[in-house]
Amino acid sequence: MSSPKQMPPEYYQQLEEIQMVDFAIVELNLYLDTHPDDYEAIKQFNSLTYESRKLKKNFEKQFGPLMHFGRSYSQYPWQWDDQPWPWQV
Amino acid sequence: MSNTYTKYYYPYISPFDPCKPIIRKSYPTPPQMYLGFQPPNLPQFEIKEALYRGTLWPALYSKYDKKDYRGEYDE
């Protein structure tokens, strides 16, 4: 039995891009907790959130769900338990 | 107080200490210790850069590099 399908390079590129955007979102989120009236930061936060959702939507169309319990769609057959799991990526 | 990434101190070395004496010890002093309340609109890293730097703002970036962090050395 040969090893399961290898993920294409785009898989890793898109994942890294999602990580980049999500890290900046976490930073801004924590910053905004203590600076609620920083308008520039909120604008940046919203634009990054929009970007993040777009990237994830595009990623999930190609490679299956990133999240479960209704936070991502799945194609047929059920993809949630497909490899690679997060620690196998 | 100069904001450095690491500060050092020199512990007392007892003549009866059986182990090899540690002359100098160090502790991390990252920038956020000197910053106080973060001012708005600080300059930011590029988003990709920020991921690898571990922070969105250069003012808060700290190396934490292993080599210098412990800084202990014996004789």
PDB file of C-alpha atoms in Angstrom:
ATOM      1  CA  MET A   1       0.000   0.000   0.000  1.00  0.00           C
ATOM      2  CA  SER A   2       1.738   3.162  -1.170  1.00  0.00           C
ATOM      3  CA  SER A   3       1.784   6.176   1.121  1.00  0.00           C
ATOM      4  CA  PRO A   4      -1.352   8.364   0.883  1.00  0.00           C
ATOM      5  CA  LYS A   5      -1.523  11.292  -1.546  1.00  0.00           C
ATOM      6  CA  GLN A   6       1.153  13.968  -1.115  1.00  0.00           C
ATOM      7  CA  MET A   7      -0.173  17.487  -0.684  1.00  0.00           C
ATOM      8  CA  PRO A   8       0.720  19.919  -3.490  1.00  0.00           C
ATOM      9  CA  PRO A   9       2.935  22.947  -2.715  1.00  0.00           C
ATOM     10  CA  GLU A  10      -0.060  25.305  -2.942  1.00  0.00           C
ATOM     11  CA  TYR A  11      -1.476  23.505   0.101  1.00  0.00           C
ATOM     12  CA  TYR A  12       1.478  24.648   2.162  1.00  0.00           C
ATOM     13  CA  GLN A  13       1.661  28.107   0.602  1.00  0.00           C
ATOM     14  CA  GLN A  14      -1.998  28.788   1.312  1.00  0.00           C
ATOM     15  CA  LEU A  15      -1.699  27.414   4.847  1.00  0.00           C
ATOM     16  CA  GLU A  16       1.232  29.715   5.520  1.00  0.00           C
ATOM     17  CA  GLU A  17      -0.685  32.657   4.140  1.00  0.00           C
ATOM     18  CA  ILE A  18      -3.626  31.836   6.410  1.00  0.00           C
ATOM     19  CA  GLN A  19      -1.244  31.561   9.347  1.00  0.00           C
ATOM     20  CA  MET A  20       0.253  34.944   8.546  1.00  0.00           C
ATOM     21  CA  VAL A  21      -3.091  36.698   8.432  1.00  0.00           C
ATOM     22  CA  ASP A  22      -4.418  34.893  11.505  1.00  0.00           C
ATOM     23  CA  PHE A  23      -1.329  35.788  13.539  1.00  0.00           C
ATOM     24  CA  ALA A  24      -1.763  39.463  12.734  1.00  0.00           C
ATOM     25  CA  ILE A  25      -5.443  39.139  13.672  1.00  0.00           C
ATOM     26  CA  VAL A  26      -4.552  37.647  17.058  1.00  0.00           C
ATOM     27  CA  GLU A  27      -2.058  40.439  17.694  1.00  0.00           C
ATOM     28  CA  LEU A  28      -4.579  43.117  16.781  1.00  0.00           C
ATOM     29  CA  ASN A  29      -7.306  41.414  18.787  1.00  0.00           C
ATOM     30  CA  LEU A  30      -5.187  41.455  21.940  1.00  0.00           C
ATOM     31  CA  TYR A  31      -4.135  45.025  21.224  1.00  0.00           C
ATOM     32  CA  LEU A  32      -7.736  46.131  20.753  1.00  0.00           C
ATOM     33  CA  ASP A  33      -8.748  44.570  24.052  1.00  0.00           C
ATOM     34  CA  THR A  34      -6.767  47.311  25.761  1.00  0.00           C
ATOM     35  CA  HIS A  35      -7.208  50.001  23.102  1.00  0.00           C
ATOM     36  CA  PRO A  36     -10.917  49.861  22.250  1.00  0.00           C
ATOM     37  CA  ASP A  37     -11.040  53.274  20.591  1.00  0.00           C
ATOM     38  CA  ASP A  38      -8.138  52.834  18.168  1.00  0.00           C
ATOM     39  CA  TYR A  39      -9.986  53.339  14.897  1.00  0.00           C
ATOM     40  CA  GLU A  40      -7.029  52.508  12.633  1.00  0.00           C
ATOM     41  CA  ALA A  41      -6.450  49.200  14.374  1.00  0.00           C
ATOM     42  CA  ILE A  42     -10.124  48.265  14.082  1.00  0.00           C
ATOM     43  CA  LYS A  43     -10.075  49.042  10.370  1.00  0.00           C
ATOM     44  CA  GLN A  44      -6.997  46.886   9.940  1.00  0.00           C
ATOM     45  CA  PHE A  45      -8.546  44.128  12.049  1.00  0.00           C
ATOM     46  CA  ASN A  46     -11.690  44.045   9.953  1.00  0.00           C
ATOM     47  CA  SER A  47      -9.807  44.050   6.665  1.00  0.00           C
ATOM     48  CA  LEU A  48      -7.563  41.218   7.870  1.00  0.00           C
ATOM     49  CA  THR A  49     -10.585  39.250   9.086  1.00  0.00           C
ATOM     50  CA  TYR A  50     -12.216  39.633   5.689  1.00  0.00           C
ATOM     51  CA  GLU A  51      -8.948  38.517   4.086  1.00  0.00           C
ATOM     52  CA  SER A  52      -8.689  35.535   6.410  1.00  0.00           C
ATOM     53  CA  ARG A  53     -12.189  34.320   5.675  1.00  0.00           C
ATOM     54  CA  LYS A  54     -11.571  34.674   1.952  1.00  0.00           C
ATOM     55  CA  LEU A  55      -8.329  32.681   2.155  1.00  0.00           C
ATOM     56  CA  LYS A  56      -9.960  29.952   4.226  1.00  0.00           C
ATOM     57  CA  LYS A  57     -12.947  29.714   1.888  1.00  0.00           C
ATOM     58  CA  ASN A  58     -10.614  29.332  -1.072  1.00  0.00           C
ATOM     59  CA  PHE A  59      -8.461  26.783   0.779  1.00  0.00           C
ATOM     60  CA  GLU A  60     -11.408  24.689   1.877  1.00  0.00           C
ATOM     61  CA  LYS A  61     -12.783  24.533  -1.659  1.00  0.00           C
ATOM     62  CA  GLN A  62      -9.572  22.811  -2.724  1.00  0.00           C
ATOM     63  CA  PHE A  63      -8.409  20.836   0.275  1.00  0.00           C
ATOM     64  CA  GLY A  64     -11.392  20.166   2.468  1.00  0.00           C
ATOM     65  CA  PRO A  65     -12.543  21.518   5.816  1.00  0.00           C
ATOM     66  CA  LEU A  66     -10.189  23.369   8.146  1.00  0.00           C
ATOM     67  CA  MET A  67     -12.602  23.403  11.058  1.00  0.00           C
ATOM     68  CA  HIS A  68     -15.443  21.151  12.192  1.00  0.00           C
ATOM     69  CA  PHE A  69     -18.746  21.354  14.043  1.00  0.00           C
ATOM     70  CA  GLY A  70     -20.288  23.538  11.382  1.00  0.00           C
ATOM     71  CA  ARG A  71     -17.469  25.976  10.893  1.00  0.00           C
ATOM     72  CA  SER A  72     -16.491  24.426   7.523  1.00  0.00           C
ATOM     73  CA  TYR A  73     -18.244  22.623   4.698  1.00  0.00           C
ATOM     74  CA  SER A  74     -17.327  19.133   3.520  1.00  0.00           C
ATOM     75  CA  GLN A  75     -17.624  17.517   0.147  1.00  0.00           C
ATOM     76  CA  TYR A  76     -18.743  13.967  -0.485  1.00  0.00           C
ATOM     77  CA  PRO A  77     -17.586  11.617   1.033  1.00  0.00           C
ATOM     78  CA  TRP A  78     -17.014  13.047   4.486  1.00  0.00           C
ATOM     79  CA  GLN A  79     -13.626  14.730   4.538  1.00  0.00           C
ATOM     80  CA  TRP A  80     -13.155  15.684   8.130  1.00  0.00           C
ATOM     81  CA  ASP A  81     -11.185  12.571   9.087  1.00  0.00           C
ATOM     82  CA  ASP A  82      -8.983  12.621   5.965  1.00  0.00           C
ATOM     83  CA  GLN A  83      -5.229  12.781   6.243  1.00  0.00           C
ATOM     84  CA  PRO A  84      -3.154  14.862   6.765  1.00  0.00           C
ATOM     85  CA  TRP A  85      -4.181  15.634  10.296  1.00  0.00           C
ATOM     86  CA  PRO A  86      -2.761  18.865  11.762  1.00  0.00           C
ATOM     87  CA  TRP A  87       0.271  17.166  13.268  1.00  0.00           C
ATOM     88  CA  GLN A  88       0.928  15.321  10.029  1.00  0.00           C
ATOM     89  CA  VAL A  89       0.919  18.392   7.822  1.00  0.00           C
TER      90      VAL A  89
ATOM     91  CA  MET B   1      17.445  52.208  32.381  1.00  0.00           C
ATOM     92  CA  SER B   2      18.873  51.097  29.057  1.00  0.00           C
ATOM     93  CA  ASN B   3      16.483  48.651  27.441  1.00  0.00           C
ATOM     94  CA  THR B   4      18.593  45.667  26.513  1.00  0.00           C
ATOM     95  CA  TYR B   5      17.298  42.197  25.580  1.00  0.00           C
ATOM     96  CA  THR B   6      19.212  40.514  28.400  1.00  0.00           C
ATOM     97  CA  LYS B   7      20.656  41.595  31.717  1.00  0.00           C
ATOM     98  CA  TYR B   8      23.313  39.812  33.761  1.00  0.00           C
ATOM     99  CA  TYR B   9      24.263  39.394  37.395  1.00  0.00           C
ATOM    100  CA  TYR B  10      27.206  37.795  39.150  1.00  0.00           C
ATOM    101  CA  PRO B  11      26.222  35.397  41.948  1.00  0.00           C
ATOM    102  CA  TYR B  12      28.371  34.854  45.032  1.00  0.00           C
ATOM    103  CA  ILE B  13      30.745  31.879  44.648  1.00  0.00           C
ATOM    104  CA  SER B  14      31.389  30.028  47.918  1.00  0.00           C
ATOM    105  CA  PRO B  15      34.830  28.458  48.503  1.00  0.00           C
ATOM    106  CA  PHE B  16      32.995  25.327  49.713  1.00  0.00           C
ATOM    107  CA  ASP B  17      30.841  25.017  46.613  1.00  0.00           C
ATOM    108  CA  PRO B  18      31.549  21.476  45.254  1.00  0.00           C
ATOM    109  CA  CYS B  19      30.228  22.227  41.769  1.00  0.00           C
ATOM    110  CA  LYS B  20      31.872  24.253  39.065  1.00  0.00           C
ATOM    111  CA  PRO B  21      31.078  27.898  39.857  1.00  0.00           C
ATOM    112  CA  ILE B  22      28.721  29.794  37.555  1.00  0.00           C
ATOM    113  CA  ILE B  23      30.353  33.216  37.247  1.00  0.00           C
ATOM    114  CA  ARG B  24      27.635  35.096  35.420  1.00  0.00           C
ATOM    115  CA  LYS B  25      23.907  34.467  35.140  1.00  0.00           C
ATOM    116  CA  SER B  26      21.405  36.253  32.894  1.00  0.00           C
ATOM    117  CA  TYR B  27      17.690  37.019  32.625  1.00  0.00           C
ATOM    118  CA  PRO B  28      15.636  38.262  29.671  1.00  0.00           C
ATOM    119  CA  THR B  29      14.445  41.871  29.642  1.00  0.00           C
ATOM    120  CA  PRO B  30      12.155  42.145  26.598  1.00  0.00           C
ATOM    121  CA  PRO B  31      11.020  45.561  25.319  1.00  0.00           C
ATOM    122  CA  GLN B  32       7.532  45.352  26.736  1.00  0.00           C
ATOM    123  CA  MET B  33       9.060  45.809  30.169  1.00  0.00           C
ATOM    124  CA  TYR B  34      10.152  49.300  29.206  1.00  0.00           C
ATOM    125  CA  LEU B  35       7.181  50.258  27.111  1.00  0.00           C
ATOM    126  CA  GLY B  36       4.381  50.700  29.596  1.00  0.00           C
ATOM    127  CA  PHE B  37       1.021  51.372  27.933  1.00  0.00           C
ATOM    128  CA  GLN B  38       1.440  50.757  24.212  1.00  0.00           C
ATOM    129  CA  PRO B  39       0.890  53.990  22.227  1.00  0.00           C
ATOM    130  CA  PRO B  40      -1.434  53.735  19.177  1.00  0.00           C
ATOM    131  CA  ASN B  41      -0.221  53.684  15.572  1.00  0.00           C
ATOM    132  CA  LEU B  42       3.179  52.218  16.249  1.00  0.00           C
ATOM    133  CA  PRO B  43       4.992  51.196  13.039  1.00  0.00           C
ATOM    134  CA  GLN B  44       4.250  47.600  12.072  1.00  0.00           C
ATOM    135  CA  PHE B  45       6.112  44.744  10.382  1.00  0.00           C
ATOM    136  CA  GLU B  46       4.873  43.395   7.076  1.00  0.00           C
ATOM    137  CA  ILE B  47       2.250  40.741   7.843  1.00  0.00           C
ATOM    138  CA  LYS B  48       4.512  37.914   6.635  1.00  0.00           C
ATOM    139  CA  GLU B  49       7.469  39.309   8.560  1.00  0.00           C
ATOM    140  CA  ALA B  50       5.359  39.602  11.690  1.00  0.00           C
ATOM    141  CA  LEU B  51       4.656  35.878  11.691  1.00  0.00           C
ATOM    142  CA  TYR B  52       8.357  35.078  11.801  1.00  0.00           C
ATOM    143  CA  ARG B  53       9.230  37.868  14.196  1.00  0.00           C
ATOM    144  CA  GLY B  54       6.582  36.815  16.690  1.00  0.00           C
ATOM    145  CA  THR B  55       5.088  40.287  17.003  1.00  0.00           C
ATOM    146  CA  LEU B  56       3.336  42.841  14.823  1.00  0.00           C
ATOM    147  CA  TRP B  57       5.343  45.809  16.118  1.00  0.00           C
ATOM    148  CA  PRO B  58       9.139  46.201  15.784  1.00  0.00           C
ATOM    149  CA  ALA B  59       9.126  48.176  19.053  1.00  0.00           C
ATOM    150  CA  LEU B  60       8.085  44.986  20.866  1.00  0.00           C
ATOM    151  CA  TYR B  61      10.344  42.597  19.015  1.00  0.00           C
ATOM    152  CA  SER B  62      12.782  40.647  21.200  1.00  0.00           C
ATOM    153  CA  LYS B  63      15.353  38.145  20.025  1.00  0.00           C
ATOM    154  CA  TYR B  64      15.271  35.744  23.000  1.00  0.00           C
ATOM    155  CA  ASP B  65      18.157  34.017  21.248  1.00  0.00           C
ATOM    156  CA  LYS B  66      19.381  30.979  23.081  1.00  0.00           C
ATOM    157  CA  LYS B  67      23.075  31.721  22.721  1.00  0.00           C
ATOM    158  CA  ASP B  68      23.058  34.942  24.651  1.00  0.00           C
ATOM    159  CA  TYR B  69      19.984  34.299  26.764  1.00  0.00           C
ATOM    160  CA  ARG B  70      21.583  32.135  29.402  1.00  0.00           C
ATOM    161  CA  GLY B  71      24.886  33.918  29.204  1.00  0.00           C
ATOM    162  CA  GLU B  72      26.402  31.772  31.940  1.00  0.00           C
ATOM    163  CA  TYR B  73      30.049  31.075  31.651  1.00  0.00           C
ATOM    164  CA  ASP B  74      32.486  29.534  34.101  1.00  0.00           C
ATOM    165  CA  GLU B  75      36.146  30.519  34.369  1.00  0.00           C
TER     166      GLU B  75
END
